[in-house]
Coordinates of C-alpha atoms in Angstrom, one line a residue:
Chain A
M113 CA 0.0 0.0 0.1
S114 CA 2.9 2.4 0.7
S115 CA 4.0 2.1 -2.7
H116 CA 0.7 4.1 -3.8
P117 CA 1.9 7.6 -4.4
I118 CA -1.0 9.1 -2.5
A119 CA -1.0 6.5 0.3
A120 CA 2.5 7.6 1.0
A121 CA 1.4 11.1 1.9
E122 CA 1.5 11.6 5.6
S123 CA -1.5 14.0 5.7
M124 CA -3.9 11.7 3.9
P125 CA -7.4 11.8 5.4
T126 CA -8.7 8.8 7.1
R127 CA -11.6 8.6 4.5
L128 CA -9.3 8.3 1.4
R129 CA -7.1 5.8 3.1
L130 CA -10.4 3.7 3.8
R131 CA -11.3 3.9 0.1
L132 CA -7.7 2.9 -1.0
L133 CA -7.7 0.1 1.6
R134 CA -10.9 -1.2 0.1
D135 CA -9.5 -1.0 -3.3
H136 CA -6.6 -3.4 -2.2
I137 CA -9.0 -5.8 -0.5
L138 CA -11.1 -6.0 -3.9
V139 CA -7.8 -6.8 -5.7
A140 CA -7.1 -9.4 -3.3
L141 CA -10.6 -11.0 -3.7
C142 CA -10.3 -10.9 -7.5
I143 CA -6.9 -12.8 -7.1
A144 CA -8.7 -15.3 -4.7
A145 CA -11.5 -15.9 -7.5
L146 CA -8.8 -16.6 -9.9
L147 CA -7.4 -19.2 -7.5
C148 CA -10.7 -20.7 -7.2
A149 CA -10.6 -21.5 -10.9
V150 CA -6.9 -22.5 -11.2
V151 CA -6.9 -24.5 -8.2
P152 CA -9.3 -27.3 -9.4
L153 CA -7.7 -27.2 -12.9
V154 CA -4.2 -27.9 -11.4
W155 CA -5.9 -30.6 -8.9
V156 CA -7.7 -32.5 -11.9
L157 CA -4.6 -32.5 -13.8
W158 CA -2.3 -33.4 -11.1
E159 CA -4.7 -36.4 -10.1
V160 CA -4.8 -37.7 -13.8
I161 CA -1.2 -37.4 -14.2
A162 CA -0.2 -39.0 -10.9
V163 CA -2.7 -41.6 -10.6
G164 CA -2.9 -42.3 -14.5
A165 CA 0.8 -42.4 -15.4
A166 CA 1.3 -45.4 -13.0
H167 CA -1.0 -47.5 -14.9
I168 CA -0.2 -46.6 -18.3
S169 CA 1.8 -49.5 -20.5
F170 CA 2.4 -50.7 -23.8
E171 CA -0.2 -53.3 -23.1
F172 CA -2.8 -50.7 -22.1
L173 CA -2.4 -48.9 -25.1
T174 CA -2.5 -51.9 -27.4
A175 CA -4.3 -54.8 -25.9
L176 CA -7.9 -55.8 -25.7
P177 CA -9.7 -55.3 -22.4
A178 CA -9.4 -58.3 -20.0
P179 CA -12.0 -59.4 -17.4
P180 CA -11.6 -57.1 -14.4
T181 CA -10.7 -59.9 -12.0
V182 CA -7.8 -61.2 -14.2
G183 CA -5.9 -57.9 -14.4
G184 CA -3.9 -56.5 -17.2
G185 CA -5.6 -56.0 -20.6
G186 CA -6.0 -52.6 -22.3
W187 CA -7.8 -50.1 -24.3
G188 CA -6.5 -50.8 -27.7
N189 CA -9.8 -51.2 -29.2
A190 CA -11.2 -48.0 -27.4
I191 CA -8.4 -45.9 -28.8
V192 CA -9.0 -47.1 -32.3
G193 CA -12.9 -46.7 -31.8
S194 CA -12.3 -43.0 -30.5
V195 CA -10.2 -42.4 -33.6
V196 CA -12.7 -43.9 -36.2
V197 CA -15.8 -42.1 -34.5
V198 CA -14.1 -38.8 -34.3
G199 CA -12.8 -39.2 -37.8
M200 CA -16.2 -39.8 -39.3
A201 CA -17.4 -36.8 -37.5
M202 CA -14.7 -34.8 -39.0
L203 CA -15.4 -36.4 -42.6
I204 CA -19.0 -35.0 -42.4
G205 CA -18.4 -31.9 -40.3
V206 CA -15.5 -30.4 -42.1
P207 CA -17.0 -29.7 -45.4
V208 CA -20.4 -28.7 -43.9
G209 CA -18.8 -26.6 -41.3
V210 CA -16.3 -24.7 -43.2
G211 CA -18.8 -24.3 -46.3
T212 CA -21.3 -22.8 -43.9
G213 CA -18.5 -20.6 -42.3
I214 CA -17.6 -19.4 -45.8
Y215 CA -21.2 -18.8 -46.7
M216 CA -21.9 -16.8 -43.4
S217 CA -18.7 -14.6 -44.0
E218 CA -18.6 -14.0 -47.6
F219 CA -22.3 -14.2 -48.9
G220 CA -24.2 -14.4 -45.7
N221 CA -25.7 -10.9 -45.6
N222 CA -29.2 -12.2 -46.1
A223 CA -32.0 -14.2 -44.3
L224 CA -30.1 -17.6 -44.9
G225 CA -26.9 -16.2 -43.7
R226 CA -28.5 -14.6 -40.6
S227 CA -30.2 -17.7 -39.7
A228 CA -27.3 -20.0 -40.2
R229 CA -25.2 -17.7 -37.9
F230 CA -27.8 -17.5 -35.3
L231 CA -28.6 -21.2 -35.1
S232 CA -24.8 -22.0 -35.3
E233 CA -24.3 -19.8 -32.1
V234 CA -27.2 -21.3 -30.3
M235 CA -26.6 -24.9 -31.3
A236 CA -23.0 -24.7 -30.3
G237 CA -24.4 -24.2 -26.7
I238 CA -27.1 -27.0 -26.8
P239 CA -26.7 -30.1 -24.3
S240 CA -24.3 -32.6 -26.2
I241 CA -26.7 -35.4 -24.9
I242 CA -29.5 -34.1 -27.2
A243 CA -27.3 -35.0 -30.4
G244 CA -27.1 -38.6 -28.9
I245 CA -31.0 -38.8 -28.4
V246 CA -31.5 -37.8 -32.0
A247 CA -28.9 -40.0 -33.5
Y248 CA -30.6 -42.7 -31.4
G249 CA -33.9 -42.2 -32.6
L250 CA -32.8 -41.7 -36.1
I251 CA -30.2 -44.5 -36.9
V252 CA -29.8 -46.7 -33.9
V253 CA -33.6 -47.6 -33.7
T254 CA -33.8 -47.7 -37.3
M255 CA -31.0 -49.9 -37.8
G256 CA -31.8 -52.0 -34.9
R257 CA -28.2 -51.8 -33.3
F258 CA -25.7 -49.4 -31.8
S259 CA -23.0 -48.5 -34.2
A260 CA -19.8 -46.5 -34.8
M261 CA -21.8 -44.7 -37.5
S262 CA -24.5 -43.3 -35.4
G263 CA -21.9 -42.1 -33.0
G264 CA -20.1 -40.2 -35.8
V265 CA -23.2 -38.6 -36.7
A266 CA -24.1 -37.4 -33.3
L267 CA -20.5 -36.0 -32.8
A268 CA -20.8 -34.4 -36.3
V269 CA -24.0 -32.4 -35.1
L270 CA -21.8 -30.9 -32.2
F271 CA -18.6 -30.3 -34.5
I272 CA -20.4 -28.3 -37.1
P273 CA -21.6 -25.3 -35.5
V274 CA -18.3 -24.7 -33.7
V275 CA -16.3 -25.1 -37.1
A276 CA -18.8 -22.9 -39.0
I277 CA -18.3 -20.0 -36.2
T278 CA -14.6 -20.3 -36.2
T279 CA -14.4 -20.3 -40.0
Q280 CA -16.4 -17.4 -40.3
E281 CA -14.3 -15.5 -37.9
A282 CA -11.2 -16.5 -39.5
L283 CA -12.4 -15.3 -42.9
R284 CA -13.4 -12.0 -41.5
L285 CA -9.9 -11.3 -40.3
V286 CA -8.9 -11.3 -43.8
P287 CA -8.9 -7.6 -45.2
V288 CA -11.6 -6.5 -47.4
D289 CA -9.1 -4.9 -49.8
Q290 CA -7.9 -8.3 -50.8
R291 CA -11.4 -9.4 -51.9
E292 CA -12.1 -6.0 -53.5
A293 CA -8.7 -6.3 -55.5
S294 CA -9.6 -9.6 -56.8
F295 CA -13.1 -8.6 -57.7
A296 CA -11.8 -5.6 -59.4
L297 CA -9.8 -7.7 -61.7
G298 CA -13.1 -9.3 -62.8
V299 CA -12.3 -12.4 -60.9
A300 CA -15.7 -14.5 -59.8
D301 CA -16.5 -15.4 -56.3
A302 CA -15.4 -18.8 -56.3
P303 CA -11.8 -18.4 -57.2
T304 CA -11.7 -15.1 -55.1
T305 CA -12.8 -17.1 -52.1
L306 CA -10.7 -20.2 -52.9
R307 CA -7.5 -18.6 -54.0
V308 CA -7.3 -15.4 -52.2
V309 CA -9.6 -15.3 -48.9
L310 CA -9.2 -18.9 -47.8
P311 CA -5.4 -19.4 -48.3
A312 CA -5.0 -16.2 -46.2
A313 CA -7.1 -17.4 -43.4
M314 CA -6.2 -21.1 -43.8
G315 CA -4.0 -21.2 -40.5
N316 CA -7.0 -20.1 -38.4
V317 CA -9.5 -22.3 -40.2
L318 CA -7.3 -25.3 -39.5
T319 CA -6.8 -24.2 -35.7
G320 CA -10.7 -23.7 -35.5
I321 CA -11.0 -27.4 -36.7
M322 CA -8.5 -28.5 -34.2
L323 CA -10.3 -26.9 -31.3
A324 CA -13.6 -28.4 -32.3
T325 CA -11.9 -31.8 -32.9
A326 CA -10.4 -31.7 -29.2
R327 CA -13.9 -30.8 -28.0
I328 CA -15.8 -33.7 -29.5
A329 CA -12.9 -36.2 -28.8
G330 CA -13.8 -35.9 -25.2
E331 CA -17.5 -36.0 -25.6
T332 CA -19.2 -38.9 -23.8
A333 CA -22.8 -38.4 -23.4
P334 CA -23.9 -38.8 -27.0
L335 CA -21.8 -41.9 -27.4
L336 CA -23.6 -43.7 -24.5
F337 CA -26.4 -44.8 -26.6
T338 CA -24.9 -44.6 -30.2
A339 CA -21.5 -46.0 -30.5
F340 CA -22.4 -47.9 -27.1
N341 CA -19.4 -50.2 -26.2
S342 CA -17.7 -53.3 -27.3
R343 CA -15.0 -55.7 -25.7
Y344 CA -13.6 -56.4 -29.2
W345 CA -11.8 -54.9 -32.0
M346 CA -13.9 -52.7 -34.2
E347 CA -15.7 -55.1 -36.8
G348 CA -17.4 -52.3 -39.0
L349 CA -19.0 -48.9 -39.2
D350 CA -22.3 -50.6 -38.5
Q351 CA -21.3 -52.4 -35.2
P352 CA -21.1 -51.1 -31.6
T353 CA -17.7 -49.6 -30.9
A354 CA -15.9 -48.8 -27.8
T355 CA -14.5 -45.3 -27.3
M356 CA -12.1 -43.8 -24.8
P357 CA -14.6 -41.4 -23.1
V358 CA -17.3 -44.0 -22.6
N359 CA -14.7 -46.5 -21.3
I360 CA -13.7 -43.8 -18.6
Y361 CA -17.3 -43.6 -17.5
S362 CA -18.0 -47.3 -17.5
Y363 CA -14.8 -48.2 -15.8
A364 CA -15.1 -45.4 -13.2
I365 CA -18.6 -46.6 -12.1
S366 CA -17.7 -50.2 -12.0
P367 CA -16.9 -51.9 -8.8
F368 CA -13.4 -53.0 -9.5
E369 CA -10.2 -51.4 -8.3
H370 CA -8.3 -52.6 -11.4
W371 CA -10.8 -50.9 -13.8
H372 CA -10.6 -47.7 -11.6
E373 CA -6.9 -47.8 -12.2
Q374 CA -7.5 -48.1 -16.2
A375 CA -10.1 -45.3 -16.0
W376 CA -7.3 -43.0 -14.7
A377 CA -4.8 -44.1 -17.3
G378 CA -7.5 -43.6 -20.1
A379 CA -8.3 -40.1 -18.7
L380 CA -4.5 -39.4 -18.9
V381 CA -4.3 -40.4 -22.4
L382 CA -7.5 -38.4 -23.3
V383 CA -6.6 -35.2 -21.3
A384 CA -3.1 -35.5 -22.9
M385 CA -4.5 -35.4 -26.4
V386 CA -7.3 -32.9 -25.9
L387 CA -5.2 -30.3 -23.9
L388 CA -2.2 -30.9 -26.2
T389 CA -4.5 -30.1 -29.2
N390 CA -5.8 -27.1 -27.4
V391 CA -2.6 -25.4 -26.6
V392 CA -1.1 -25.8 -30.1
A393 CA -4.2 -24.6 -31.8
R394 CA -4.6 -21.6 -29.4
T395 CA -0.9 -20.7 -29.7
L396 CA -1.1 -20.8 -33.5
W397 CA -4.5 -19.0 -33.7
A398 CA -3.0 -16.1 -31.5
R399 CA 0.0 -15.9 -33.9
R400 CA -1.9 -16.0 -37.2
A401 CA -4.4 -13.6 -36.1
R402 CA -2.0 -11.0 -35.2
F403 CA -0.2 -11.8 -38.5
I404 CA -3.3 -11.3 -40.7
A405 CA -4.5 -8.4 -39.0
G406 CA -0.9 -6.9 -39.2
R407 CA -0.5 -6.1 -35.7
Chain B
M236 CA -18.7 -7.9 -51.0
T237 CA -19.6 -9.4 -54.3
E238 CA -21.3 -7.8 -57.3
A239 CA -25.0 -8.2 -57.4
G240 CA -27.0 -10.1 -60.1
G241 CA -25.9 -11.4 -63.4
G242 CA -23.6 -14.3 -64.2
G243 CA -25.9 -17.3 -63.4
F244 CA -25.0 -20.5 -62.0
R245 CA -21.6 -21.0 -63.8
R246 CA -20.4 -17.7 -62.2
H247 CA -21.9 -18.1 -58.9
W248 CA -21.9 -21.9 -58.3
F249 CA -19.9 -21.3 -55.3
R250 CA -22.1 -19.1 -53.7
Y251 CA -25.0 -21.7 -54.3
V252 CA -22.9 -24.6 -53.0
T253 CA -21.8 -23.1 -49.7
G254 CA -25.4 -21.6 -49.3
A255 CA -26.9 -25.3 -49.5
L256 CA -24.4 -26.3 -46.6
A257 CA -25.6 -23.3 -44.7
A258 CA -29.2 -24.4 -45.3
L259 CA -28.2 -27.9 -44.2
V260 CA -27.3 -26.5 -40.8
V261 CA -30.9 -24.9 -40.6
L262 CA -32.4 -28.1 -41.8
V263 CA -30.4 -30.0 -39.0
T264 CA -31.8 -27.8 -36.5
I265 CA -35.4 -28.2 -37.6
L266 CA -34.8 -32.0 -37.8
I267 CA -33.6 -32.3 -34.2
V268 CA -36.8 -30.5 -33.0
F269 CA -38.8 -32.7 -35.2
R270 CA -37.4 -35.9 -34.0
L271 CA -37.7 -35.1 -30.3
V272 CA -41.3 -34.2 -30.8
L273 CA -42.0 -37.2 -32.7
D274 CA -40.2 -39.6 -30.5
S275 CA -41.8 -38.2 -27.2
R276 CA -45.3 -38.3 -28.6
P277 CA -46.6 -41.2 -26.7
T278 CA -45.6 -39.8 -23.3
W279 CA -47.4 -36.4 -24.2
S280 CA -50.6 -38.4 -25.3
E281 CA -50.5 -40.5 -22.2
W282 CA -50.2 -37.7 -19.7
G283 CA -50.1 -34.5 -21.6
L284 CA -48.4 -31.6 -19.8
A285 CA -49.1 -33.4 -16.4
F286 CA -45.9 -35.3 -17.3
V287 CA -44.0 -32.3 -16.1
T288 CA -45.4 -32.2 -12.5
R289 CA -45.7 -36.1 -12.0
T290 CA -43.2 -37.4 -9.4
E291 CA -43.3 -41.3 -10.2
W292 CA -40.6 -43.0 -12.1
D293 CA -41.3 -46.7 -12.3
P294 CA -40.2 -48.4 -15.7
V295 CA -41.6 -51.7 -14.6
R296 CA -45.1 -50.4 -14.0
G297 CA -44.9 -48.0 -16.8
D298 CA -45.3 -44.9 -14.6
F299 CA -43.3 -41.9 -15.6
G300 CA -43.1 -38.3 -14.5
A301 CA -40.3 -35.6 -15.0
L302 CA -40.7 -33.5 -11.7
P303 CA -37.9 -35.1 -9.7
F304 CA -35.3 -34.6 -12.6
I305 CA -36.6 -31.1 -13.5
V306 CA -36.1 -30.1 -9.7
G307 CA -32.6 -31.7 -9.5
T308 CA -31.5 -29.9 -12.7
L309 CA -32.7 -26.6 -11.4
L310 CA -31.4 -27.0 -7.8
T311 CA -27.8 -28.1 -9.1
S312 CA -27.5 -25.5 -12.0
L313 CA -28.8 -22.6 -9.8
M314 CA -26.5 -23.4 -7.0
A315 CA -23.6 -23.6 -9.5
L316 CA -24.4 -20.3 -10.9
V317 CA -24.6 -18.9 -7.4
I318 CA -21.0 -20.2 -6.7
A319 CA -19.7 -19.5 -10.1
L320 CA -21.0 -16.0 -10.9
P321 CA -19.1 -14.0 -8.1
I322 CA -15.7 -16.0 -8.8
S323 CA -16.3 -15.5 -12.7
L324 CA -16.8 -11.8 -12.2
G325 CA -13.8 -11.4 -9.9
I326 CA -11.7 -13.2 -12.5
A327 CA -13.1 -11.1 -15.2
I328 CA -12.6 -7.8 -13.2
L329 CA -9.0 -8.8 -12.5
L330 CA -8.3 -9.8 -16.2
S331 CA -9.8 -6.7 -17.6
E332 CA -8.9 -4.0 -15.2
Y333 CA -5.9 -5.1 -13.0
A334 CA -3.7 -7.8 -14.6
P335 CA -0.7 -6.4 -16.5
R336 CA -0.7 -7.2 -20.3
Q337 CA 2.1 -9.6 -19.9
L338 CA 0.1 -11.6 -17.2
R339 CA -3.3 -11.3 -18.9
D340 CA -2.7 -13.5 -21.9
P341 CA -1.3 -16.5 -20.0
L342 CA -4.1 -16.3 -17.4
I343 CA -6.9 -16.2 -20.2
F344 CA -5.2 -19.3 -21.6
V345 CA -5.2 -21.0 -18.4
V346 CA -8.9 -20.3 -17.7
E347 CA -9.9 -21.5 -21.2
L348 CA -8.0 -24.6 -20.6
L349 CA -10.4 -25.3 -17.9
A350 CA -13.1 -25.4 -20.3
A351 CA -11.3 -28.0 -22.6
V352 CA -11.1 -30.6 -19.8
P353 CA -13.7 -33.3 -20.8
S354 CA -16.8 -33.6 -18.7
V355 CA -16.2 -37.3 -18.1
V356 CA -12.7 -36.5 -16.6
F357 CA -14.2 -34.0 -14.0
G358 CA -16.7 -36.8 -13.4
L359 CA -13.9 -39.2 -12.6
W360 CA -12.2 -36.8 -10.5
G361 CA -15.7 -36.1 -8.7
I362 CA -16.1 -39.8 -8.0
F363 CA -12.7 -40.3 -6.5
V364 CA -11.6 -37.2 -5.0
L365 CA -14.4 -34.4 -4.5
A366 CA -17.0 -36.5 -3.4
P367 CA -15.2 -38.1 -0.5
L368 CA -13.9 -34.8 0.3
V369 CA -17.5 -33.1 0.3
Q370 CA -18.8 -35.8 2.4
Q371 CA -16.0 -35.8 5.1
H372 CA -15.2 -32.1 5.2
V373 CA -17.5 -29.8 3.2
V374 CA -20.8 -31.1 4.2
P375 CA -20.2 -31.0 8.1
L376 CA -18.7 -27.5 7.7
I377 CA -21.7 -26.1 6.0
A378 CA -24.2 -28.0 8.1
S379 CA -22.4 -26.5 11.5
S380 CA -22.0 -23.0 9.9
P381 CA -25.0 -20.4 9.8
L382 CA -25.8 -21.6 6.3
G383 CA -26.8 -25.0 7.9
F384 CA -30.1 -23.2 9.0
F385 CA -31.5 -23.2 5.4
P386 CA -33.9 -26.0 5.1
F387 CA -32.4 -27.2 1.9
F388 CA -29.1 -28.2 3.7
G389 CA -30.6 -31.0 5.8
E390 CA -28.9 -34.0 7.2
P391 CA -25.3 -35.0 6.0
G392 CA -25.9 -37.8 3.7
P393 CA -23.4 -39.7 1.3
G394 CA -20.8 -37.8 -0.8
Y395 CA -22.8 -38.3 -4.1
N396 CA -25.4 -35.6 -3.6
L397 CA -26.9 -32.4 -5.3
F398 CA -24.2 -30.3 -3.6
T399 CA -21.2 -32.2 -5.1
A400 CA -22.9 -32.0 -8.5
S401 CA -23.3 -28.3 -8.1
L402 CA -19.6 -27.7 -7.1
I403 CA -18.5 -29.8 -10.2
L404 CA -20.9 -27.7 -12.4
A405 CA -19.7 -24.3 -10.9
I406 CA -16.0 -25.4 -11.9
M407 CA -17.2 -26.3 -15.3
I408 CA -19.2 -23.0 -16.1
I409 CA -16.7 -20.5 -14.4
P410 CA -14.5 -20.3 -17.7
I411 CA -17.7 -19.5 -19.8
I412 CA -19.0 -17.0 -17.6
A413 CA -15.5 -15.4 -16.9
S414 CA -14.5 -15.1 -20.6
L415 CA -17.8 -13.6 -21.7
S416 CA -17.9 -11.1 -18.9
R417 CA -14.4 -10.2 -19.5
E418 CA -15.2 -9.4 -23.2
V419 CA -18.2 -7.4 -22.0
L420 CA -16.0 -5.4 -19.3
M421 CA -13.2 -4.8 -22.0
A422 CA -15.8 -3.4 -24.3
V423 CA -16.8 -0.6 -21.8
P424 CA -15.6 2.7 -23.5
R425 CA -12.2 3.8 -22.1
E426 CA -13.3 7.6 -21.7
Q427 CA -16.1 6.4 -19.2
K428 CA -13.5 4.7 -16.9
E429 CA -10.9 7.6 -17.4
G430 CA -13.6 10.1 -16.6
A431 CA -14.2 8.5 -13.2
L432 CA -10.6 8.1 -12.5
A433 CA -10.0 11.7 -13.3
L434 CA -12.5 12.7 -10.7
G435 CA -10.7 11.2 -8.1
A436 CA -12.4 7.8 -8.0
T437 CA -10.3 4.8 -6.8
R438 CA -9.8 1.9 -9.3
W439 CA -12.6 0.0 -7.5
E440 CA -14.9 2.9 -7.4
A441 CA -14.4 3.2 -11.3
V442 CA -15.1 -0.6 -11.7
R443 CA -18.1 -0.6 -9.7
H444 CA -19.8 2.5 -10.6
V445 CA -18.8 2.7 -14.2
V446 CA -17.7 -0.5 -15.6
L447 CA -19.9 -2.9 -13.7
A448 CA -22.9 -0.5 -14.2
Y449 CA -22.3 -0.2 -17.9
G450 CA -21.8 -4.0 -18.4
R451 CA -24.5 -5.0 -16.4
P452 CA -26.6 -6.5 -19.3
G453 CA -23.6 -8.2 -20.7
I454 CA -22.9 -9.9 -17.4
F455 CA -26.5 -10.9 -17.0
S456 CA -26.4 -12.6 -20.5
A457 CA -23.1 -14.3 -19.6
A458 CA -24.9 -15.7 -16.5
V459 CA -27.7 -16.8 -18.6
L460 CA -25.4 -18.7 -21.0
G461 CA -23.6 -20.2 -18.1
L462 CA -26.8 -21.4 -16.7
G463 CA -27.6 -22.9 -19.9
R464 CA -24.5 -24.8 -20.0
A465 CA -24.9 -26.1 -16.3
L466 CA -28.5 -27.4 -17.4
G467 CA -27.1 -29.5 -20.1
E468 CA -24.0 -30.8 -18.6
T469 CA -24.4 -34.5 -18.5
M470 CA -21.3 -36.7 -17.4
A471 CA -19.9 -34.7 -14.5
T472 CA -23.6 -34.5 -13.2
T473 CA -24.3 -38.2 -13.7
M474 CA -21.3 -39.3 -11.9
T475 CA -21.6 -37.3 -8.8
I476 CA -25.3 -36.6 -8.2
G477 CA -26.2 -40.0 -6.7
N478 CA -28.8 -41.0 -9.1
S479 CA -31.8 -41.4 -6.8
L480 CA -35.3 -41.7 -8.3
G481 CA -37.5 -39.9 -5.7
L482 CA -38.2 -36.1 -5.4
T483 CA -35.6 -34.4 -3.1
F484 CA -35.1 -30.6 -2.2
D485 CA -32.1 -31.5 0.0
Y486 CA -28.6 -30.6 -1.3
F487 CA -26.9 -33.2 1.0
Q488 CA -28.9 -36.1 -0.4
P489 CA -28.5 -38.1 -3.6
G490 CA -30.6 -36.6 -6.4
N491 CA -31.2 -36.8 -10.1
S492 CA -31.0 -34.5 -13.1
M493 CA -32.7 -34.5 -16.4
T494 CA -29.3 -35.3 -18.2
A495 CA -28.5 -38.0 -15.8
I496 CA -31.6 -39.9 -16.1
I497 CA -31.3 -39.9 -19.9
A498 CA -27.7 -41.0 -19.7
N499 CA -28.5 -43.8 -17.1
E500 CA -31.5 -45.2 -18.7
L501 CA -32.0 -44.6 -22.5
R502 CA -29.5 -47.4 -23.7
E503 CA -31.5 -50.0 -21.6
A504 CA -35.0 -48.8 -22.0
A505 CA -37.2 -51.4 -23.4
S506 CA -40.7 -50.2 -23.4
R507 CA -41.9 -47.6 -26.0
L508 CA -43.3 -45.5 -23.2
H509 CA -39.9 -45.6 -21.3
V510 CA -38.0 -44.4 -24.3
S511 CA -40.5 -41.7 -25.3
S512 CA -40.5 -40.6 -21.7
L513 CA -36.7 -40.1 -21.7
V514 CA -36.9 -38.2 -25.1
A515 CA -39.8 -36.1 -23.7
I516 CA -37.3 -35.1 -20.9
G517 CA -34.7 -34.4 -23.6
L518 CA -37.2 -32.2 -25.5
I519 CA -38.0 -30.1 -22.3
L520 CA -34.0 -29.8 -21.7
F521 CA -33.6 -28.8 -25.3
A522 CA -36.4 -26.2 -25.1
V523 CA -35.1 -24.7 -22.0
S524 CA -31.4 -24.6 -23.2
F525 CA -32.5 -23.1 -26.7
L526 CA -34.4 -20.4 -24.9
L527 CA -31.7 -19.6 -22.5
N528 CA -29.1 -19.7 -25.4
T529 CA -31.2 -17.4 -27.5
M530 CA -31.8 -15.0 -24.8
G531 CA -28.2 -14.9 -23.9
R532 CA -26.9 -14.4 -27.4
L533 CA -29.6 -11.8 -28.2
I534 CA -28.5 -9.6 -25.3
L535 CA -25.0 -10.3 -25.9
M536 CA -25.3 -9.1 -29.6
R537 CA -27.1 -5.9 -28.5
V538 CA -24.5 -5.2 -25.9
Q539 CA -21.7 -5.8 -28.4
A540 CA -23.3 -3.6 -31.1
R541 CA -23.7 -0.9 -28.5
G542 CA -20.0 -1.2 -27.5
V543 CA -18.5 -0.8 -31.0

């Protein structure tokens, strides 16, 4: 407090001193608030690393699950399953999401653009379990069985709005002059967007896709009743499939100590993948955004 | 940005193709509503709106009512908001007003990492770390404090209860409310703040009387969006709430939520009425979060338009 130029003055009236004291107390409270957010994060990460690392092995990453009483076994099939289900969601979601983002940014100054923008923002905040319910009613019930495909569709529903919004934001960072220069040369909208605007924003579009992928990779609720689970290697897109998030859930609520340990090990693999993707994407985004805007 | 009219499809195919994809996003939203309504019809024709106020849930007898789950969802998300809002505001004020630039970006980064941790991992931590902690230390502490006189903090029960679920939800919605409020606070015109400071206000007085007053609608919308997120959060809630089937208003007892009952029962639901009742709960959940998200976005849009 003494570092404050006014506080140092001897003749400071009590009332002012009180006001400054309150100022300092409130800064302290704000710092306490920040700690309230940071402590759980560090605690969760610490627990995942400390407990999980002890139970990760080559067998865990590559083998099939073993019965809980036997010990050993691994999540090889769940890791493959997660990659396939997330890959399917991306296969559907990237073209639709990026295309929507392009339309919203470049041609979207109309009713369709406004509705797509509004619905993307609202749907990005909708409970993820809803995507699962719809995929369940639409695909699982119709096909008569759980499948990797239905899981991929459910995740795609969550993936598309996020990619659409980030793509739109990325394209809007590209200066209007570049488009105008291209149009002035008589170039049509397709080559302008594909050869001028999109390449300039490509880094940010890709980081947006990375962030959205990291988000759906951890989604569990929509997979519970779509991809379901399986104890075997994946047999096809139309078959029930194990995934890492669902495994974490079912192993965690099981009564077996050995499975609890594996749940922590699986959480470590998942968290490492998700957070690493996030860190890389956010670092790239910040750098490119500054680069494009010329700051 | 493009010239109007002329050219036809050959010249504008790109606009039509991307437009079709944007239309697909709109169609998917309509399809979701359509499926939820269609698949929940048996429940609505059986009980109508009374489904919302019925308290029985007995798959064997084919008796279904949504009230215990609606109450559980409301209790946990409101408590989460009560805990998360002051913390988020503190973070937002710190980051927008006090933190030096070199410190601000890394801190924003850390808070956003919190939002990236998968819900199921918070659930895992909730089961093995938070729930025992709540049972042994937090519940006795609250029960013996003045807060314990509130009727909704009753007899200390197991660690898997409405309160533990609320705590995890609070942790999970802090990054959303904090980052939205920070954006709102940073959009407050600089002159307004400087004016107050020039008149001799302390930093805090400027924040309170100018920044917070100016940002109030934006903070409100951040809270609404955070509440919407808490309502729909599934795995962390399912793993810590206790999954009881009866109606309870007691934070220290096992409860249930709309998302948890769907997560627990949809994959094993056999009867048509059971499935349709779970989808009906999903429809209510969708409607409420759609409404909250719309409201939050609309206010935020208006605030941002004013801020520019």
